[in-house]
mmCIF file of C-alpha atoms in Angstrom:
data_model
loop_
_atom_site.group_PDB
_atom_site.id
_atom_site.type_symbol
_atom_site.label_atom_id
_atom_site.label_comp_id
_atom_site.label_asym_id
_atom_site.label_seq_id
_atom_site.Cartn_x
_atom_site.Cartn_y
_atom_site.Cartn_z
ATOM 1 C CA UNK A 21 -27.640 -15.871 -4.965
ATOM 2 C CA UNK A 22 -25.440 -13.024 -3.384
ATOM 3 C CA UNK A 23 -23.316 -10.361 -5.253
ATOM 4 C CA UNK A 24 -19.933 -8.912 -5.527
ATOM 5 C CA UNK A 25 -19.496 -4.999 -4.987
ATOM 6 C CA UNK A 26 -16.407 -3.873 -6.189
ATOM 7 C CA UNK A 27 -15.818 -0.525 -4.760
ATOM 8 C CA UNK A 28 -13.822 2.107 -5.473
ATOM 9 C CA UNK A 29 -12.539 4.600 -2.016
ATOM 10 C CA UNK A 30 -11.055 7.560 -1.554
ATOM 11 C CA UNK A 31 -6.800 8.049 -2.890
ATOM 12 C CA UNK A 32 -6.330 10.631 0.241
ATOM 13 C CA UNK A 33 -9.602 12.618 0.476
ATOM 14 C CA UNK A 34 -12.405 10.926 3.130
ATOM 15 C CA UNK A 35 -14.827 13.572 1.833
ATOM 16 C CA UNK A 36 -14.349 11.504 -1.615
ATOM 17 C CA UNK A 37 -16.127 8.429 -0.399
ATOM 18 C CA UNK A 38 -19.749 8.103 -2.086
ATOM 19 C CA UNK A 39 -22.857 7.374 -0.302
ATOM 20 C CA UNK A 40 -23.026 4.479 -2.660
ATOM 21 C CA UNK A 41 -19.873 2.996 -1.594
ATOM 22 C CA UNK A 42 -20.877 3.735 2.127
ATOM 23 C CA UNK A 43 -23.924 1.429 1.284
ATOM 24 C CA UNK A 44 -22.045 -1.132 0.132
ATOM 25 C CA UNK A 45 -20.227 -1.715 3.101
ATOM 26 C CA UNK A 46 -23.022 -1.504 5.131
ATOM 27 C CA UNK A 47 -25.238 -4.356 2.753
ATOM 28 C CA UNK A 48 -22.016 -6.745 2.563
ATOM 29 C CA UNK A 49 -21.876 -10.070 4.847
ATOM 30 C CA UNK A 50 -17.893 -9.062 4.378
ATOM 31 C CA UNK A 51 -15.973 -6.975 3.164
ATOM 32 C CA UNK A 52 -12.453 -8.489 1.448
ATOM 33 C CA UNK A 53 -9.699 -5.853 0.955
ATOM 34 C CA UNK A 54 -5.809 -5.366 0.519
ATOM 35 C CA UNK A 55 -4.669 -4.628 4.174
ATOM 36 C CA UNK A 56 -7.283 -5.089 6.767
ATOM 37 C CA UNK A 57 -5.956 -1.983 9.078
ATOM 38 C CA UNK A 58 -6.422 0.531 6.270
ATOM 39 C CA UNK A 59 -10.439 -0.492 5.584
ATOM 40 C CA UNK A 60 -10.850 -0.952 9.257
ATOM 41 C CA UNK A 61 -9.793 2.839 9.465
ATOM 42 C CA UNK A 62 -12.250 3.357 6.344
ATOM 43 C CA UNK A 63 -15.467 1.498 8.259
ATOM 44 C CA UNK A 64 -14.431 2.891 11.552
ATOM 45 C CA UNK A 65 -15.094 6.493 9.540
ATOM 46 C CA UNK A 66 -18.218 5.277 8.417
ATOM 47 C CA UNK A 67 -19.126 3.512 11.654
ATOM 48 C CA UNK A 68 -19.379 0.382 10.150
ATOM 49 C CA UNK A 69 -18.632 -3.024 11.538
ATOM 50 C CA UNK A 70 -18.206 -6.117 9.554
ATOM 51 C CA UNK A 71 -16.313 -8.855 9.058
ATOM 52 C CA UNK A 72 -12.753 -8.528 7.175
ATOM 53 C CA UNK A 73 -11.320 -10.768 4.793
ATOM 54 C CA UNK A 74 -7.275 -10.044 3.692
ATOM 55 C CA UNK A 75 -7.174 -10.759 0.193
ATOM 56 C CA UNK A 76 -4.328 -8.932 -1.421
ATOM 57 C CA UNK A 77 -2.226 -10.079 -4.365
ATOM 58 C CA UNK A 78 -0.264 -12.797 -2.689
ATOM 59 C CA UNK A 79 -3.494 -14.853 -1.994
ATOM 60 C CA UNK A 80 -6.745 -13.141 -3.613
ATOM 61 C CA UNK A 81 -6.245 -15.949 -6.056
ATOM 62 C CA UNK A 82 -6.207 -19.353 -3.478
ATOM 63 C CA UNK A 83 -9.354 -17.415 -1.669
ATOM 64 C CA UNK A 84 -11.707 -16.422 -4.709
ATOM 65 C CA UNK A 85 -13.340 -19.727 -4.965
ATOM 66 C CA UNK A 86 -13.930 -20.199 -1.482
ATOM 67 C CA UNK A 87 -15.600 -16.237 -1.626
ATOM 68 C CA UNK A 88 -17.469 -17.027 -5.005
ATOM 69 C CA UNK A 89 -18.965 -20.428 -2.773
ATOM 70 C CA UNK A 90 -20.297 -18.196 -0.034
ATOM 71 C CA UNK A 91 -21.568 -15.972 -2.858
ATOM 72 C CA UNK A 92 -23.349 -18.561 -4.663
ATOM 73 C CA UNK A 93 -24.969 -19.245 -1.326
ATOM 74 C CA UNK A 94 -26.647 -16.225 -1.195
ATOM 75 C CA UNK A 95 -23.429 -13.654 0.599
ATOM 76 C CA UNK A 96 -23.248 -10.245 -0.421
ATOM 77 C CA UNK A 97 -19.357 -9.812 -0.432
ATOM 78 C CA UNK A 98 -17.540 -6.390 -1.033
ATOM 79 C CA UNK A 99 -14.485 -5.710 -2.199
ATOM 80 C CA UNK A 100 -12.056 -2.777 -2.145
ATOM 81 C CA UNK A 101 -8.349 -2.238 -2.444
ATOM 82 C CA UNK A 102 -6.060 0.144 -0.190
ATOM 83 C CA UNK A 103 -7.423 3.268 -2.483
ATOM 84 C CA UNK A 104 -8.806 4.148 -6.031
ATOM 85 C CA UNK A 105 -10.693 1.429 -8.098
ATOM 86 C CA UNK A 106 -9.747 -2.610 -7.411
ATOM 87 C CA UNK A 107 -8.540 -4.429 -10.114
ATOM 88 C CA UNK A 108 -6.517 -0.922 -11.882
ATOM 89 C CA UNK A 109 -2.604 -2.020 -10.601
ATOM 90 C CA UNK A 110 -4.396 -3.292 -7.461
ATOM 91 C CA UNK A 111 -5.569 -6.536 -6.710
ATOM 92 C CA UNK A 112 -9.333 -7.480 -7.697
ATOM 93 C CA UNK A 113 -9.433 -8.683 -11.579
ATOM 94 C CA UNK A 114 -9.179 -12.457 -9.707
ATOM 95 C CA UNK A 115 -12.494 -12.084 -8.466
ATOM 96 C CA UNK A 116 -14.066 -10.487 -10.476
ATOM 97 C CA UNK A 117 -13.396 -12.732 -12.966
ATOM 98 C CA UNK A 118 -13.936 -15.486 -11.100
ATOM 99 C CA UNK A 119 -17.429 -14.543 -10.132
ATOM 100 C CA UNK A 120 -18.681 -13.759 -13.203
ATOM 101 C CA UNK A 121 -17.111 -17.605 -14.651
ATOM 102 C CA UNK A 122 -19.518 -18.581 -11.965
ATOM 103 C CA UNK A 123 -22.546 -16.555 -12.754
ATOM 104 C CA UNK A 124 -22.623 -14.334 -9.983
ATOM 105 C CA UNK A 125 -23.730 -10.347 -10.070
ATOM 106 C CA UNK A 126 -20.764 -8.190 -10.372
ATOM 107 C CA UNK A 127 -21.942 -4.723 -9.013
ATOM 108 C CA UNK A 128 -19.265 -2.001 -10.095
ATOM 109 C CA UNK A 129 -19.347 1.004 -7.420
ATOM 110 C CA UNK A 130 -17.427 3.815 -8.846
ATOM 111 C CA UNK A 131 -14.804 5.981 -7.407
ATOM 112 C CA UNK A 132 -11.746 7.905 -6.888
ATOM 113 C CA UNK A 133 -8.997 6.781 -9.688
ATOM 114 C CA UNK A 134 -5.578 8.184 -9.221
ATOM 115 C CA UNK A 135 -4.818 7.827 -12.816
ATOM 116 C CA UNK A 136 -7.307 9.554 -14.202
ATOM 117 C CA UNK A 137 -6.851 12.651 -11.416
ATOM 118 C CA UNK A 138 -3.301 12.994 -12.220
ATOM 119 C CA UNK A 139 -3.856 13.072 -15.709
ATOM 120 C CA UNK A 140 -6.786 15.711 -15.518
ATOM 121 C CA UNK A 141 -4.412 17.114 -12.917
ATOM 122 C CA UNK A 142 -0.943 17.298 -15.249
ATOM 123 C CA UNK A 143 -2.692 19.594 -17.958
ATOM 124 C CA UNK A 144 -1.274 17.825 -20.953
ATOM 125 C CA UNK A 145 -3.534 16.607 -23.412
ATOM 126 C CA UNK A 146 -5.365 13.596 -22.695
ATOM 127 C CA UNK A 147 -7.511 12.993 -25.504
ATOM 128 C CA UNK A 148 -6.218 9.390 -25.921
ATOM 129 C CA UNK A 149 -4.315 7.673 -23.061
ATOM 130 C CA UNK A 150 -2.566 4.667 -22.247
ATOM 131 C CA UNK A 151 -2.419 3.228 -18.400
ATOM 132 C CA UNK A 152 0.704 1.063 -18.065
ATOM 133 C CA UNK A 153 0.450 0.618 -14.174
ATOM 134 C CA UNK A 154 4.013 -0.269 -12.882
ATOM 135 C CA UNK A 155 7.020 -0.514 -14.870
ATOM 136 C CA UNK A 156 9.661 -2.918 -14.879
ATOM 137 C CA UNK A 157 12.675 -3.066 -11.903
ATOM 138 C CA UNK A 158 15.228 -3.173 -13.936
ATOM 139 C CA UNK A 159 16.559 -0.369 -15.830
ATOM 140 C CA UNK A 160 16.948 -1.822 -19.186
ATOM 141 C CA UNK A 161 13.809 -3.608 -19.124
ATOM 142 C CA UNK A 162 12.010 -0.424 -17.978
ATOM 143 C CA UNK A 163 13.825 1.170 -20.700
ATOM 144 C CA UNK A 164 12.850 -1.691 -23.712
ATOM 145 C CA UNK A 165 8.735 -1.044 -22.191
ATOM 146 C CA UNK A 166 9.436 2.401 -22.645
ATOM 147 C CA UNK A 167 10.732 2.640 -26.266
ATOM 148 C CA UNK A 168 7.747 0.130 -26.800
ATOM 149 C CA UNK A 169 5.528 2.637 -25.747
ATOM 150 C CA UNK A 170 6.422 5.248 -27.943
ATOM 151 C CA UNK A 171 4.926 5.126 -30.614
ATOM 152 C CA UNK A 172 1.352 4.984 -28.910
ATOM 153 C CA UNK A 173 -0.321 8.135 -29.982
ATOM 154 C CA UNK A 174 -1.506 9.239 -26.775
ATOM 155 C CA UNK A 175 -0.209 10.997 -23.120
ATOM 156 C CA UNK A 176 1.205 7.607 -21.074
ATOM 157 C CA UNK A 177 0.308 7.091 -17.258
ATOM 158 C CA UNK A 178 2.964 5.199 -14.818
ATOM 159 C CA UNK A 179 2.152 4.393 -10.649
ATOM 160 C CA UNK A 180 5.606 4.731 -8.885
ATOM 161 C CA UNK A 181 7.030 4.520 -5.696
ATOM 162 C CA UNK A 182 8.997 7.132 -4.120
ATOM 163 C CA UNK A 183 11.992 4.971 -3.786
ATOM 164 C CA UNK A 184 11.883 4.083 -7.637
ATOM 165 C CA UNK A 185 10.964 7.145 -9.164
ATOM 166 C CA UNK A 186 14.008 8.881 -9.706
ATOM 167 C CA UNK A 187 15.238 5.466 -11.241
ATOM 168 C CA UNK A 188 12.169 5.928 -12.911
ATOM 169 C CA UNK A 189 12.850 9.060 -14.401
ATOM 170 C CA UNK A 190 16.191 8.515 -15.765
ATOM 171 C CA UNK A 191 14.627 6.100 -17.678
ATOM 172 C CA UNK A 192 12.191 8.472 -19.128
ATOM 173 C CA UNK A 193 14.627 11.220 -19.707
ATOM 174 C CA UNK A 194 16.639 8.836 -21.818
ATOM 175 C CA UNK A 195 13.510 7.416 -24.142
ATOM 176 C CA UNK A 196 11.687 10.854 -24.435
ATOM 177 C CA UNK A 197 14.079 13.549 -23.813
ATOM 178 C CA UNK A 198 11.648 15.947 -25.445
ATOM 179 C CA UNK A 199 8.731 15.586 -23.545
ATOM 180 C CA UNK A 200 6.849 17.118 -21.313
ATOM 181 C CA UNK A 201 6.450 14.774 -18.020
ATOM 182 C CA UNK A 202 4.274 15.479 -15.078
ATOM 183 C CA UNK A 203 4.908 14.196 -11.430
ATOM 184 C CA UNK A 204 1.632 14.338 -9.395
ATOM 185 C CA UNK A 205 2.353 13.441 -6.046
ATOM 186 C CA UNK A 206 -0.339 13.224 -2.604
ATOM 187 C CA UNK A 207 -3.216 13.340 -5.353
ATOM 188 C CA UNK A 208 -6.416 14.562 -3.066
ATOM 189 C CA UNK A 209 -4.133 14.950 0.237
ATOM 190 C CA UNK A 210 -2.849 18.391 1.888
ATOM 191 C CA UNK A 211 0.248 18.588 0.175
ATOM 192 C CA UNK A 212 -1.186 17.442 -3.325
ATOM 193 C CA UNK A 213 1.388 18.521 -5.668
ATOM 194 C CA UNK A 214 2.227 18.638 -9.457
ATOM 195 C CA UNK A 215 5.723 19.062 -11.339
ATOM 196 C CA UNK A 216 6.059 19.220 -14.687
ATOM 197 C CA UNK A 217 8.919 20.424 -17.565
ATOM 198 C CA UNK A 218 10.623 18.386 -19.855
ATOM 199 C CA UNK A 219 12.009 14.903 -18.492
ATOM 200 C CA UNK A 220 15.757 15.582 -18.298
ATOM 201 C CA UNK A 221 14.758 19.035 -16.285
ATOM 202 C CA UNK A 222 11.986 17.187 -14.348
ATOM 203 C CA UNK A 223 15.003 14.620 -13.618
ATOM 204 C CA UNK A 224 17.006 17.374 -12.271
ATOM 205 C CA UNK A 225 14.277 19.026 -10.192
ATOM 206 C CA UNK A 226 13.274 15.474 -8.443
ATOM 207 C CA UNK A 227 17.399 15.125 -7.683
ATOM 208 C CA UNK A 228 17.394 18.948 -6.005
ATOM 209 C CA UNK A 229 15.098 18.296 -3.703
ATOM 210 C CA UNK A 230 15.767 14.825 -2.230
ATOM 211 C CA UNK A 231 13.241 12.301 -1.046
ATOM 212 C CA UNK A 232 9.789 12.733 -2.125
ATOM 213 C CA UNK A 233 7.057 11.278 -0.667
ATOM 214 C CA UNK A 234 3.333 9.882 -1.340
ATOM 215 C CA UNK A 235 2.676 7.541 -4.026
ATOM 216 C CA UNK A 236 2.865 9.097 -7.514
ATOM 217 C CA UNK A 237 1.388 8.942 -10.434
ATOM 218 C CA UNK A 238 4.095 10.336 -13.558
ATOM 219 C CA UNK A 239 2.097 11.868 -17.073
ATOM 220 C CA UNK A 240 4.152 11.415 -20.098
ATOM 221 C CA UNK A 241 3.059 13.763 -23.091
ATOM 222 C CA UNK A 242 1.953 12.188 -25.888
ATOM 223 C CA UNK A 243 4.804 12.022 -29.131
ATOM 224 C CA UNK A 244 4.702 15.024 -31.122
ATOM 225 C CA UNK A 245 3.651 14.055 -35.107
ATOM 226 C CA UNK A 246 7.380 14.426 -36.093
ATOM 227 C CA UNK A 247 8.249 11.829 -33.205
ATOM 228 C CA UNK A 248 5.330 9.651 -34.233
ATOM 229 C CA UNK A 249 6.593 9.725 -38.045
ATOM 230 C CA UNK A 250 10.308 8.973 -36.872
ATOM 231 C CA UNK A 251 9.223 5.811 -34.672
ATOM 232 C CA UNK A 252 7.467 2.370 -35.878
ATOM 233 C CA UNK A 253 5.487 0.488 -33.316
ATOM 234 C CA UNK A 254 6.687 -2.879 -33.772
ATOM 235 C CA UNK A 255 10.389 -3.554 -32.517
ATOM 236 C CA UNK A 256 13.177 -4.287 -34.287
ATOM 237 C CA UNK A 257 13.635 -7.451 -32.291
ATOM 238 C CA UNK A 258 9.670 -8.430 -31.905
ATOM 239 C CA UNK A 259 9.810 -10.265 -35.177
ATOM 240 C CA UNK A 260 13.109 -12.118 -34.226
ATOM 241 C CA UNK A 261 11.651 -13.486 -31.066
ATOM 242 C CA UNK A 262 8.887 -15.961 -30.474
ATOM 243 C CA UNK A 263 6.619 -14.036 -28.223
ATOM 244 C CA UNK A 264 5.296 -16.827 -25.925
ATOM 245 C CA UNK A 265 9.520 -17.803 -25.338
ATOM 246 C CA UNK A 266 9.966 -13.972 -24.673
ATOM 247 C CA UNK A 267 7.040 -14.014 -22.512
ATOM 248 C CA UNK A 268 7.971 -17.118 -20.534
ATOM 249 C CA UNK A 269 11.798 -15.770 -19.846
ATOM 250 C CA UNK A 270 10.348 -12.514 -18.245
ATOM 251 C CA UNK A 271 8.287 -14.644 -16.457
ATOM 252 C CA UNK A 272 11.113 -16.052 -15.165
ATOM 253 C CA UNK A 273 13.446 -13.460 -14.656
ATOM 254 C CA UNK A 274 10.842 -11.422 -12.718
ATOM 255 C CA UNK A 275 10.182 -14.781 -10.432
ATOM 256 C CA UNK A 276 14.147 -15.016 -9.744
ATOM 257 C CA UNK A 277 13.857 -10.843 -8.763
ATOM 258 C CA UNK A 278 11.366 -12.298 -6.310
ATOM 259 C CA UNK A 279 8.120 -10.630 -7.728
ATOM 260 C CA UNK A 280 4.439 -11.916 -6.332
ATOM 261 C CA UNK A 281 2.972 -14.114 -9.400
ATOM 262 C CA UNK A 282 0.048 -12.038 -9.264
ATOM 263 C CA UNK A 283 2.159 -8.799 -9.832
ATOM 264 C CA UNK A 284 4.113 -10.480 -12.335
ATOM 265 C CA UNK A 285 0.813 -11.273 -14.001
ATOM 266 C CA UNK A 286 0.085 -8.387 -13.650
ATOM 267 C CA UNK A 287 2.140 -6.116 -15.740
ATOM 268 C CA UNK A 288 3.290 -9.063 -18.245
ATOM 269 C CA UNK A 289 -0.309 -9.138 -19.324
ATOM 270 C CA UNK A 290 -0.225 -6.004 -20.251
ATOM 271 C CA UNK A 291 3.422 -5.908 -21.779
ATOM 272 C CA UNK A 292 2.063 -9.024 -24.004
ATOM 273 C CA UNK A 293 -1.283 -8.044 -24.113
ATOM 274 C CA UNK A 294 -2.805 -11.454 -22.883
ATOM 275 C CA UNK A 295 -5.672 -12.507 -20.563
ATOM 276 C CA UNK A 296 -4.131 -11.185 -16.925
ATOM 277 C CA UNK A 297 -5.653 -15.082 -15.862
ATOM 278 C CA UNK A 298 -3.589 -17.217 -18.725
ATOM 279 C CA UNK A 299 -0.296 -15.557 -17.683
ATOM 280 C CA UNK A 300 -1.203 -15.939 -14.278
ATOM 281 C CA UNK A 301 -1.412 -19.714 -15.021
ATOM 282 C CA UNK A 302 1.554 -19.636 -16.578
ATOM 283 C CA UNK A 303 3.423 -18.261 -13.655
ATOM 284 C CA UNK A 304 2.385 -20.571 -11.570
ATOM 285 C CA UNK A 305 3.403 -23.222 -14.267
ATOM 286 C CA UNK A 306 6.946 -21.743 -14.091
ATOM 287 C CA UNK A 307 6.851 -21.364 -10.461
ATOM 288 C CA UNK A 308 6.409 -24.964 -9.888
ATOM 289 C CA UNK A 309 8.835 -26.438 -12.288
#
């Protein structure tokens, strides 16, 4: 029987990319990924050649049981996203969990995680975290996550865009206009960079300068203990609203904004906290009806 490597790769840095991972690529029949012209760049580095395999979130899902077959006969397949670890807001949790429903070794290669840099990065204190990946288009749903959130007693970690995150940041001024908020932008890269202040300041700052760029990674602090004491973690409406209803009409109002399923699974699994695979399931339920 072959093996899955899941492997994490650098977030800017080549010089971040471990021997290990190097190996990987090397061992692997083929190597699956997001977007075969960025890990053709990565092998070409390396000097490696191997076959490539697209498999990013629109169809990692139709191709994992074909890539578990060829692993059950004895392939050693590799997997890596665009940068940082698969499966954390990138596409890989498919396979993975479909290889392991079939019995094959799942072979974790550690890397780079942008999450965890920017929060190291930010300073604030990150003795307990939450990672919330992506949130919601829309303002007011990003704004009803939010005020879910708050009451977690821990620093929260968003991925954003550069065309979102000023959206982004409104949001955040107007759920936690007393805390501290840290943009880390270009994490690893030449112009790595890190703003922080209070949200409605950071808000202004972002607006002064114009259009940012790099992929970002925003570091909310956690609440302070009178904030905690003010807030309860349970929603007013939560108890008014069935929770598998609520979950089925975001499913569909994120399929009407046009969302990927798998990115819709994505973050509702985590909103919900349910198996990323069952809501998956579901969306494709909803999708066909």
């Amino acid at each position: 029987m072959g093996r899955l490597y899941v492997v994490g790769t650098p977030i800017g840095n080549l010089g971040d990319l471990t021997p290990r991972a190097a190996e990987a690529f090397r061992t692997a029949d083929a190597v699956c990924c997001e977007d075969t012209r960025v890990t053709s760049k990565l092998l070409a580095h390396l000097d490696i050649s191997r076959p490539l395999v697209r498999c990013d979130e629109n169809v990692i899902a139709t191709r994992a049981p074909q890539l578990v077959e060829r692993m059950l006969a004895g392939e050693t397949i590799a997997f890596a996203s665009d940068a940082g670890m698969p499966s954390v807001s990138d596409p890989g949790q498919v396979l993975v969990d479909a290889a392991r429903e079939a019995g094959v070794d799942v072979e974790v290669v550690p890397g780079p995680s942008a999450c965890v840099t920017a929060l190291v990065a930010s300073g604030i204190p990150c003795e307990h975290f939450f990672f919330e990946g992506f949130l919601p288009r829309r303002h007011g749903e990003r704004v009803r996550r939010l005020r879910e959130l708050a009451a977690i007693p821990g620093a929260l970690l968003f991925y954003e865009s550069p065309h979102r995150i000023e959206a982004t940041l409104v949001a955040i001024a107007e759920v936690f206009p007393a805390r501290c908020v840290a943009l880390c932008r270009e994490l690893t890269k030449l112009h790595e960079e890190v703003l922080r202040d209070r949200a409605p300041e950071l808000l202004e700052t972002v607006r002064a300068r114009g259009e940012l760029r790099g992929e970002m990674v925003v570091v909310v602090a956690p609440p302070t203990a009178d904030e905690l004491a003010s807030r309860t973690s349970i929603p007013v409406d939560a108890c008014e609203t069935d929770p598998d209803e609520a979950l089925r009409g975001d499913i569909r109002e994120a399929l009407a904004a046009g969302e990927p399923a798998s990115a819709i699974a994505k973050h509702l699994s985590q909103r919900y906290s349910r198996r990323k695979r069952e809501v998956y399931d579901l969306v494709l339920e909803l999708q066909d009806a």
